mmCIF file of C-alpha atoms in Angstrom:
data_model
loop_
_atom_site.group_PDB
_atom_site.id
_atom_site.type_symbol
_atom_site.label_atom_id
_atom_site.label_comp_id
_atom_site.label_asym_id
_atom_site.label_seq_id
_atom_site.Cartn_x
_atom_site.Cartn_y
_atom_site.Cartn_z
ATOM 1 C CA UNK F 515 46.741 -9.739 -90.242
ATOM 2 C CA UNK F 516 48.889 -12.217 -88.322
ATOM 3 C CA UNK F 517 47.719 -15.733 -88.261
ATOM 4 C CA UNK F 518 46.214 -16.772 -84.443
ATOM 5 C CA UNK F 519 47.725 -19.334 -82.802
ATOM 6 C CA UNK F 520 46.183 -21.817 -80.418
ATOM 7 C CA UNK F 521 46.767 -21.628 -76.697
ATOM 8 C CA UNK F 522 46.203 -24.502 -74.729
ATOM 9 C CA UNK F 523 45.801 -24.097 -70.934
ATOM 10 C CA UNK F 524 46.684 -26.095 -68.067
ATOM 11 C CA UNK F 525 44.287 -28.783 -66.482
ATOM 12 C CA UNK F 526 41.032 -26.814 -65.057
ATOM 13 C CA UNK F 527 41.638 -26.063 -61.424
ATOM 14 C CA UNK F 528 45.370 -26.679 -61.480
ATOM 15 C CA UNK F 529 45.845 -22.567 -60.759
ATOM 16 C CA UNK F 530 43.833 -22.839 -57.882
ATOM 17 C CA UNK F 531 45.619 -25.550 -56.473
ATOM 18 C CA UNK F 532 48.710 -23.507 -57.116
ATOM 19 C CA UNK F 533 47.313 -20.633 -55.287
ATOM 20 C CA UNK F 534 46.180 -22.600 -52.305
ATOM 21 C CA UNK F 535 49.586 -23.730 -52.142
ATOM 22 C CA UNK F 536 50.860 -20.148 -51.845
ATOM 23 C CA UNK F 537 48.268 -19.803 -49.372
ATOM 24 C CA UNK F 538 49.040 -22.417 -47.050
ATOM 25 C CA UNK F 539 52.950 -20.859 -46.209
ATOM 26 C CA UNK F 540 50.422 -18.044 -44.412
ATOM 27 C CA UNK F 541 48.202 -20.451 -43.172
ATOM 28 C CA UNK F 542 48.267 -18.964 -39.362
ATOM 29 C CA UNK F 543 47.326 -15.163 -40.450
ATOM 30 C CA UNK F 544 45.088 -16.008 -42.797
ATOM 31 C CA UNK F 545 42.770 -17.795 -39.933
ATOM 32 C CA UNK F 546 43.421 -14.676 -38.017
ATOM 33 C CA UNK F 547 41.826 -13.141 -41.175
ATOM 34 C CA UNK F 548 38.885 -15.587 -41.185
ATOM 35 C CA UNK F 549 38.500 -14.936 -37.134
ATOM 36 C CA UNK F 550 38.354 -11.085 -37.422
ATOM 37 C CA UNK F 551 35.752 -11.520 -40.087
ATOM 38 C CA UNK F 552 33.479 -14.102 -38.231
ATOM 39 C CA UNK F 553 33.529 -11.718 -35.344
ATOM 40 C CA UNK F 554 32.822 -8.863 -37.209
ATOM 41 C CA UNK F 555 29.796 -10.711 -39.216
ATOM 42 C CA UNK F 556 28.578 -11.809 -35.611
ATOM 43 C CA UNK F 557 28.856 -8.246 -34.344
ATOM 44 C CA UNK F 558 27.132 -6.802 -37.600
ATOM 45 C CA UNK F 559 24.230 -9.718 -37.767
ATOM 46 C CA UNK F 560 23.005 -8.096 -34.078
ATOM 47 C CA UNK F 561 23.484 -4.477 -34.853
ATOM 48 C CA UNK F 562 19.960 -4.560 -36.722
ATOM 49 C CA UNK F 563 18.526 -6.236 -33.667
ATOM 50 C CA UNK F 564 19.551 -3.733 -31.257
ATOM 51 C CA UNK F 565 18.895 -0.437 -34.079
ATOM 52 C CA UNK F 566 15.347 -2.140 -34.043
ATOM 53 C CA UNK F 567 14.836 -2.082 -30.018
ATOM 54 C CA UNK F 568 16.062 1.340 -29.659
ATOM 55 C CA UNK F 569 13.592 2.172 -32.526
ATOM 56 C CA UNK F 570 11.328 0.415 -30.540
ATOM 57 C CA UNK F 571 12.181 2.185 -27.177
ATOM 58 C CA UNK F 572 11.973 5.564 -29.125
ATOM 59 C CA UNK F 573 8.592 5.091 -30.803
ATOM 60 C CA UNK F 574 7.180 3.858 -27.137
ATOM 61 C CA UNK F 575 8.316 7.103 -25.528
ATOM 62 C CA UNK F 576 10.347 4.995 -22.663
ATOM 63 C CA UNK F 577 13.350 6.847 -22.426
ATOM 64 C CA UNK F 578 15.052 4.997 -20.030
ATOM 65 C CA UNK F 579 18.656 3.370 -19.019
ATOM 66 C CA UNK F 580 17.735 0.465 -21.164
ATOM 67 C CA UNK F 581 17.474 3.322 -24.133
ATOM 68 C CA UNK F 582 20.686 4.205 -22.927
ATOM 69 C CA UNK F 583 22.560 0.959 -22.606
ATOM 70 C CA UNK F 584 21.299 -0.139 -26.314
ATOM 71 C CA UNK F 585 22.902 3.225 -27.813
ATOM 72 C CA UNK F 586 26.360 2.817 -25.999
ATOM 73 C CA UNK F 587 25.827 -1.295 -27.276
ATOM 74 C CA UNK F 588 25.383 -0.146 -30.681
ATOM 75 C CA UNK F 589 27.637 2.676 -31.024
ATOM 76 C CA UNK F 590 30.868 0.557 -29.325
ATOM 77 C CA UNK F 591 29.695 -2.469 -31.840
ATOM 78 C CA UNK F 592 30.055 -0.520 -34.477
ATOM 79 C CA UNK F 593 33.577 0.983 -33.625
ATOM 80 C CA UNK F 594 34.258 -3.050 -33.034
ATOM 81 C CA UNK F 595 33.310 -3.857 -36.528
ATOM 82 C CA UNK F 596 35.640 -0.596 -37.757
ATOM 83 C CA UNK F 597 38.380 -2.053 -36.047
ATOM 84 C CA UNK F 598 38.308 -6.038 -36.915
ATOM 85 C CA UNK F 599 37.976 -4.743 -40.609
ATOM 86 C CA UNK F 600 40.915 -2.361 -40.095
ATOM 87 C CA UNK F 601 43.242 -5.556 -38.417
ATOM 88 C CA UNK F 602 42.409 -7.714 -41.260
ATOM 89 C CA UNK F 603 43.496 -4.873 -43.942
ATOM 90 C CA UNK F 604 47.087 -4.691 -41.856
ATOM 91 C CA UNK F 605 47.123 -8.673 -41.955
ATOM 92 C CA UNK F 606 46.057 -8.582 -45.667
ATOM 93 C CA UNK F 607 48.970 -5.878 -46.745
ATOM 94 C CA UNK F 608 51.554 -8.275 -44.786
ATOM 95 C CA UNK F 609 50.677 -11.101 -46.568
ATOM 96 C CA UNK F 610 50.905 -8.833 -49.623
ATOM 97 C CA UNK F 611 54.470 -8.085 -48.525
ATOM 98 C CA UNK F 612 55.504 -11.496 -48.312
ATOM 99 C CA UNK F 613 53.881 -12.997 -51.399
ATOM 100 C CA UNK F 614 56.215 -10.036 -53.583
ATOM 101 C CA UNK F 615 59.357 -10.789 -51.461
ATOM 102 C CA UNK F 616 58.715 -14.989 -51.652
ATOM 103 C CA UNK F 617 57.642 -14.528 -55.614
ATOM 104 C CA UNK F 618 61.338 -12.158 -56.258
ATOM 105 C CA UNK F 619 63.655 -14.317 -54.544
ATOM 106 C CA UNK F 620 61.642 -17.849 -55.834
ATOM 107 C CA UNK F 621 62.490 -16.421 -59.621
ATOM 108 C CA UNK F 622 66.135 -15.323 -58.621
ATOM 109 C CA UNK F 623 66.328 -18.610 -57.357
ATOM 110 C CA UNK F 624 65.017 -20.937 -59.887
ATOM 111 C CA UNK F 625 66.342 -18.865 -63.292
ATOM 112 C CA UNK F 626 69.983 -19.637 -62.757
ATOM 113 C CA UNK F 627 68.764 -23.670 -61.943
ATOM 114 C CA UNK F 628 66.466 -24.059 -64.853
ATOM 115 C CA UNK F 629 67.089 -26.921 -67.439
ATOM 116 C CA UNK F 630 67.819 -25.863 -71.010
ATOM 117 C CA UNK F 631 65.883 -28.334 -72.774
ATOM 118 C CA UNK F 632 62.511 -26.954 -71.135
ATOM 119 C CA UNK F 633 63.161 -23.502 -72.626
ATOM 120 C CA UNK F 634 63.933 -25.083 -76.384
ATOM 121 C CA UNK F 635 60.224 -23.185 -77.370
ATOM 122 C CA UNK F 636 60.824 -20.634 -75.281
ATOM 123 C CA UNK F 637 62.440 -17.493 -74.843
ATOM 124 C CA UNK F 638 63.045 -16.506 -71.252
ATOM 125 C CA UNK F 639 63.091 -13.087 -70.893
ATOM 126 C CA UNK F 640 59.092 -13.420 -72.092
ATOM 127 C CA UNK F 641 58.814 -15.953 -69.272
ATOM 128 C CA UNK F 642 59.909 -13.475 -66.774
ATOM 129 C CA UNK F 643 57.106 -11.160 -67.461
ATOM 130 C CA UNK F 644 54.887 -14.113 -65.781
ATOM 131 C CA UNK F 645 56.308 -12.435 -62.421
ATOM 132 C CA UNK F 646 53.656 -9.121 -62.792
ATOM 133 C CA UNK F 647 51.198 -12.168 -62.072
ATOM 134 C CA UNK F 648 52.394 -11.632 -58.918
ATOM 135 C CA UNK F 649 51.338 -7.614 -58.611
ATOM 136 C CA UNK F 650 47.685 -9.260 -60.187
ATOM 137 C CA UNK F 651 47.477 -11.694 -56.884
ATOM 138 C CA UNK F 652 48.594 -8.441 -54.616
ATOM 139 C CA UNK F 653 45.640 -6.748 -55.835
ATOM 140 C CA UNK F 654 43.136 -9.565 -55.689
ATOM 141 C CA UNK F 655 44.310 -10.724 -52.275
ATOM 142 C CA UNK F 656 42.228 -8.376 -50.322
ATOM 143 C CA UNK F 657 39.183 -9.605 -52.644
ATOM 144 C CA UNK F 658 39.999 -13.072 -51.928
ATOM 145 C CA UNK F 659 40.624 -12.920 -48.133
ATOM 146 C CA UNK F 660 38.195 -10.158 -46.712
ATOM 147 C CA UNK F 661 35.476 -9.526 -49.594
ATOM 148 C CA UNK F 662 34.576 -12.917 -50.298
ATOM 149 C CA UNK F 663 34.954 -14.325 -46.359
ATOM 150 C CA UNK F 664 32.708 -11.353 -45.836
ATOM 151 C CA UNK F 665 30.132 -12.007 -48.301
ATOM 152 C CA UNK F 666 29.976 -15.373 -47.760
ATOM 153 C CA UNK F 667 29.617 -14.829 -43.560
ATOM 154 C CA UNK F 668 26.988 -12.373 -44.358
ATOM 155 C CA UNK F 669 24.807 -14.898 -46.122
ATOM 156 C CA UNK F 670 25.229 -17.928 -43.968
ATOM 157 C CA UNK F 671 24.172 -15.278 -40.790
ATOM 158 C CA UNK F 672 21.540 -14.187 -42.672
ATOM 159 C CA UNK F 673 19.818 -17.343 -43.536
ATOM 160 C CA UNK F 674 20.332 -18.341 -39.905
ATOM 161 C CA UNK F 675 18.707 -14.888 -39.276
ATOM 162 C CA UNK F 676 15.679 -15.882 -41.273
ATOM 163 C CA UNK F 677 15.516 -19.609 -39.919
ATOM 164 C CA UNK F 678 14.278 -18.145 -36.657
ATOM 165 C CA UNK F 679 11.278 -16.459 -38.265
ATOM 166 C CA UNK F 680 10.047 -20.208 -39.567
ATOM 167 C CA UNK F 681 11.496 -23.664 -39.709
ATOM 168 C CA UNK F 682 11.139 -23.752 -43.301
ATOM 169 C CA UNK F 683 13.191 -21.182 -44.294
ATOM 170 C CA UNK F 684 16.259 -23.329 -43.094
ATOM 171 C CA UNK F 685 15.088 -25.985 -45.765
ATOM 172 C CA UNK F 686 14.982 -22.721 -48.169
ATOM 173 C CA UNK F 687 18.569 -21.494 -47.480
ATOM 174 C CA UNK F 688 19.849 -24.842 -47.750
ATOM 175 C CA UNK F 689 18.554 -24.507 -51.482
ATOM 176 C CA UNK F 690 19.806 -21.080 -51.974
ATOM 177 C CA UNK F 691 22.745 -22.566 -51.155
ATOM 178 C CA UNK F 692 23.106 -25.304 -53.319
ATOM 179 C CA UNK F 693 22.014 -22.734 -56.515
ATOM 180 C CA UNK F 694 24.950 -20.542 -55.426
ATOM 181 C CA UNK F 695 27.533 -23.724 -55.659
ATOM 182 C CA UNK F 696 25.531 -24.889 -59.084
ATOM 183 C CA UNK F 697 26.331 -21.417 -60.940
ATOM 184 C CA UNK F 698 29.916 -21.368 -59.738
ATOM 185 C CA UNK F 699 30.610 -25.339 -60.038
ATOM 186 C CA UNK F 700 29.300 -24.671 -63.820
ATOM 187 C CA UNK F 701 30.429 -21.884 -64.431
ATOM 188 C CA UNK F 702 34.065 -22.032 -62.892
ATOM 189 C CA UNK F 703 36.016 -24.492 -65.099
ATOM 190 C CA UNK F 704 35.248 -22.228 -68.174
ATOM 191 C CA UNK F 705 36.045 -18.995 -66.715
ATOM 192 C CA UNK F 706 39.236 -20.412 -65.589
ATOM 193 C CA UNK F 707 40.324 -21.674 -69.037
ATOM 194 C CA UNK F 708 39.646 -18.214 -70.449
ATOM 195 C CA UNK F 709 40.943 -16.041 -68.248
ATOM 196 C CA UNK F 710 44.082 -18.161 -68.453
ATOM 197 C CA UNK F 711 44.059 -17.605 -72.496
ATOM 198 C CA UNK F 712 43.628 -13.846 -71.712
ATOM 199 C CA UNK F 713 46.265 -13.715 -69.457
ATOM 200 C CA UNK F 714 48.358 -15.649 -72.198
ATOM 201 C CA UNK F 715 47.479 -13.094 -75.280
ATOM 202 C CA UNK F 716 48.507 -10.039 -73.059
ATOM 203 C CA UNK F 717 52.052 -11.432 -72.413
ATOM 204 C CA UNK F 718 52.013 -12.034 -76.187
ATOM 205 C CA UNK F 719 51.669 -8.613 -76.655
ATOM 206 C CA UNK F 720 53.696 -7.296 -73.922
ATOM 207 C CA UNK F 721 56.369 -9.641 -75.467
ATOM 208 C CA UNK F 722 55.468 -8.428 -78.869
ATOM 209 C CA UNK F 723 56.241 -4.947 -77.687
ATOM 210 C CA UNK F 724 59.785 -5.679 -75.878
ATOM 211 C CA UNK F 725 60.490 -6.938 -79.025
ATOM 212 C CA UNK F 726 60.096 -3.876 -80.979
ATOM 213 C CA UNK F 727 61.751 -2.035 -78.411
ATOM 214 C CA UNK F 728 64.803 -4.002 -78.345
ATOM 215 C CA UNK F 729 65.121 -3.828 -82.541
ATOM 216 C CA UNK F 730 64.065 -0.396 -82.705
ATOM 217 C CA UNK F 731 66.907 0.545 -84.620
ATOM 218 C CA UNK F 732 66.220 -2.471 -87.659
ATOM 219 C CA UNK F 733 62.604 -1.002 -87.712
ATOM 220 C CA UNK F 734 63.576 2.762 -88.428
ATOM 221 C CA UNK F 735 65.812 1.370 -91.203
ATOM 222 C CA UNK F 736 63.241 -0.732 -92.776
ATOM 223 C CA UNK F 737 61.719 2.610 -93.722
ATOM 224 C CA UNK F 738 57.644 3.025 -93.379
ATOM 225 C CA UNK F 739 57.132 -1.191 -93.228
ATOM 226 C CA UNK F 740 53.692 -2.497 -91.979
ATOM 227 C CA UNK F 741 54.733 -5.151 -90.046
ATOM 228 C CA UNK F 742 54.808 -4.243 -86.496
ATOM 229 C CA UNK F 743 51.188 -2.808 -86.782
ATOM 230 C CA UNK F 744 50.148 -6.227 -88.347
ATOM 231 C CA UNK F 745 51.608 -8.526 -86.239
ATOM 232 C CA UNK F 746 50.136 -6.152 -83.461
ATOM 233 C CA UNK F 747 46.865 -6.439 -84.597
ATOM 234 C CA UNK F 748 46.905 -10.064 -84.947
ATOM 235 C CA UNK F 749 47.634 -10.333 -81.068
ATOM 236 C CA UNK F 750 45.465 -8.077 -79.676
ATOM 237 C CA UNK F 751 42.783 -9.709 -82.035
ATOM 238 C CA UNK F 752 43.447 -12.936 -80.340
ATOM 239 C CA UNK F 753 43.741 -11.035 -76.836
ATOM 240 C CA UNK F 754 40.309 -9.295 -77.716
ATOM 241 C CA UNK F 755 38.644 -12.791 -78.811
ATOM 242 C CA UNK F 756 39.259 -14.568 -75.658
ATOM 243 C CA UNK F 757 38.388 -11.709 -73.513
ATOM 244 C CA UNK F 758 35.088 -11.466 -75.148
ATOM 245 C CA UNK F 759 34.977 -15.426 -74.345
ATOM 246 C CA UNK F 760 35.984 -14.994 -70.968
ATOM 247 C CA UNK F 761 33.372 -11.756 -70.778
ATOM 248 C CA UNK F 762 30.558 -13.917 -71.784
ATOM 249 C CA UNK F 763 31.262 -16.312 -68.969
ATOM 250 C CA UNK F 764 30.966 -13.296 -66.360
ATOM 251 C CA UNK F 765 27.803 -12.225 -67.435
ATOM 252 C CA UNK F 766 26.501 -15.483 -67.541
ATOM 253 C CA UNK F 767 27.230 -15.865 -63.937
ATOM 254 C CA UNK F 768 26.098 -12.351 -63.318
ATOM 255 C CA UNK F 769 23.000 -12.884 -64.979
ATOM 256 C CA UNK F 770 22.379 -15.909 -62.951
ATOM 257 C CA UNK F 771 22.815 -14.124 -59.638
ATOM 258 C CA UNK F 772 20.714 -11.339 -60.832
ATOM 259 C CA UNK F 773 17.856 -14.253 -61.595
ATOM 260 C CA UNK F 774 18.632 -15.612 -58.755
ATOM 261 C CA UNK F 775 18.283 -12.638 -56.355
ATOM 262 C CA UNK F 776 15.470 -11.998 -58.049
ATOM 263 C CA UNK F 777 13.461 -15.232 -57.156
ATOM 264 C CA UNK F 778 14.344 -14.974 -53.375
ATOM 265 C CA UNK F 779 13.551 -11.593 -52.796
ATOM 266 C CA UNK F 780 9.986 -12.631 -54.365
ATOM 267 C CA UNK F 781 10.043 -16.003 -52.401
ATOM 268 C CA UNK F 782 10.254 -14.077 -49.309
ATOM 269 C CA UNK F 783 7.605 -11.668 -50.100
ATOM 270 C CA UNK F 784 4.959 -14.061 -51.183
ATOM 271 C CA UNK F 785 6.265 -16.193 -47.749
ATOM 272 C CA UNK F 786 5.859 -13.660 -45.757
#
């Protein structure tokens, strides 16, 4: 079995900053993206409200214009939400669009300038592979962007929800709050350092692989030699070790939010 070899990652957070970097070319549509979603989480936060009065209406026997007004209210809110959801997925894709086309021509760009002495360790054509990163952050973009500004929208208009019920439930979100930053905070750093030795490993092996590709023909004449399937092994050993590391650190945070929901939805009850 091939010997591991250390990886050392950049400084924690320096990916991020590299990311919001390659965020702020698209600064304008990605506010657009934050707008559509804020109106879309104000739209959704009232739909309950008016599903409960027509409920309301309904149980009281009025039927009645009012009746009438709510359903056309509720029914054109939701087609709103549909469509503010649907103009931040056409924003999202053109952002996608760019970030391929600014990542293809940025490599073309920079291989032919490159200085020599920073690739005496390295061997380029394994560098290059770094550029799928860029089909990784096409993927996760829509996560990023509309998920998370979402999710996040969802629970600040819900804990302003609940503040009307009682003053002190303002006090309480403000502490549900600061738990959510505390996991993440905590939690972060280390998932970022592992995930960046996973990503690491699996260009190891990818390069590993292009390697035995390209000397295909020294490996079929070195007869039925053990080599490729141990040096193999000893990467995707390394590549399974700091995935389980970085899987440890997920479930950590899930099992925190889990706890977490846990405690609130109890909170409430016993609250009232």
């Amino acid at each position: 079995m091939a010997s591991r070899q250390a990886v050392y990652p950049p400084p924690a957070w320096k990916p991020v900053k590299r990311l919001f970097r390659l965020l702020e070319l698209d600064r304008k549509d990605i506010t657009f993206i934050y707008l559509y979603a804020i109106f879309a989480g104000l739209i959704t936060l009232s739909l309950p409200l008016g599903i409960q009065a027509i409920i309301g209406l309904i149980a009281g026997g009025a039927m009645s214009s009012s009746l009438v007004l709510l359903i056309v209210v509720v029914t054109v809110g939701t087609a709103l939400t549909g469509l503010l959801k649907v103009m931040q997925l056409t924003v999202t894709e053109t952002l996608q669009r760019r970030i391929f086309t600014r990542s293809a021509f940025e490599f073309a760009f920079r291989i032919p300038r490159i200085r020599m002495e920073s690739l005496a360790r390295e061997y380029p054509p394994e560098l290059v592979n770094r550029f799928f990163d860029t089909l990784t952050l096409q993927k996760g973009l829509p996560k990023i962007l509309m998920d998370f500004s979402t999710a996040f929208l969802q629970i600040i208009f819900g804990l302003i929800l609940i503040s009307f019920y009682h003053p002190f439930f303002v006090f309480f979100g403000l502490i549900l709050l600061l738990v959510l930053a505390a996991i993440f905070r905590f939690t972060g750093p280390g998932g970022l350092k592992t995930s960046l030795q996973e990503s690491k490993y699996k260009y190891a092996v990818a390069h590993w692989l292009q390697e035995l590709a390209r000397s295909v023909t020294t490996f079929k004449l070195s007869g039925t030699s053990r080599f490729p399937l141990e040096q193999t092994d000893g990467l995707v050993v390394n590549y399974l070790d700091a995935r389980r590391q970085h899987f440890r650190i997920l479930l950590f945070q899930y099992g925190n939010i889990v706890a977490f929901k846990t405690i609130v939805t109890g909170a409430l009850l016993i609250l009232g």
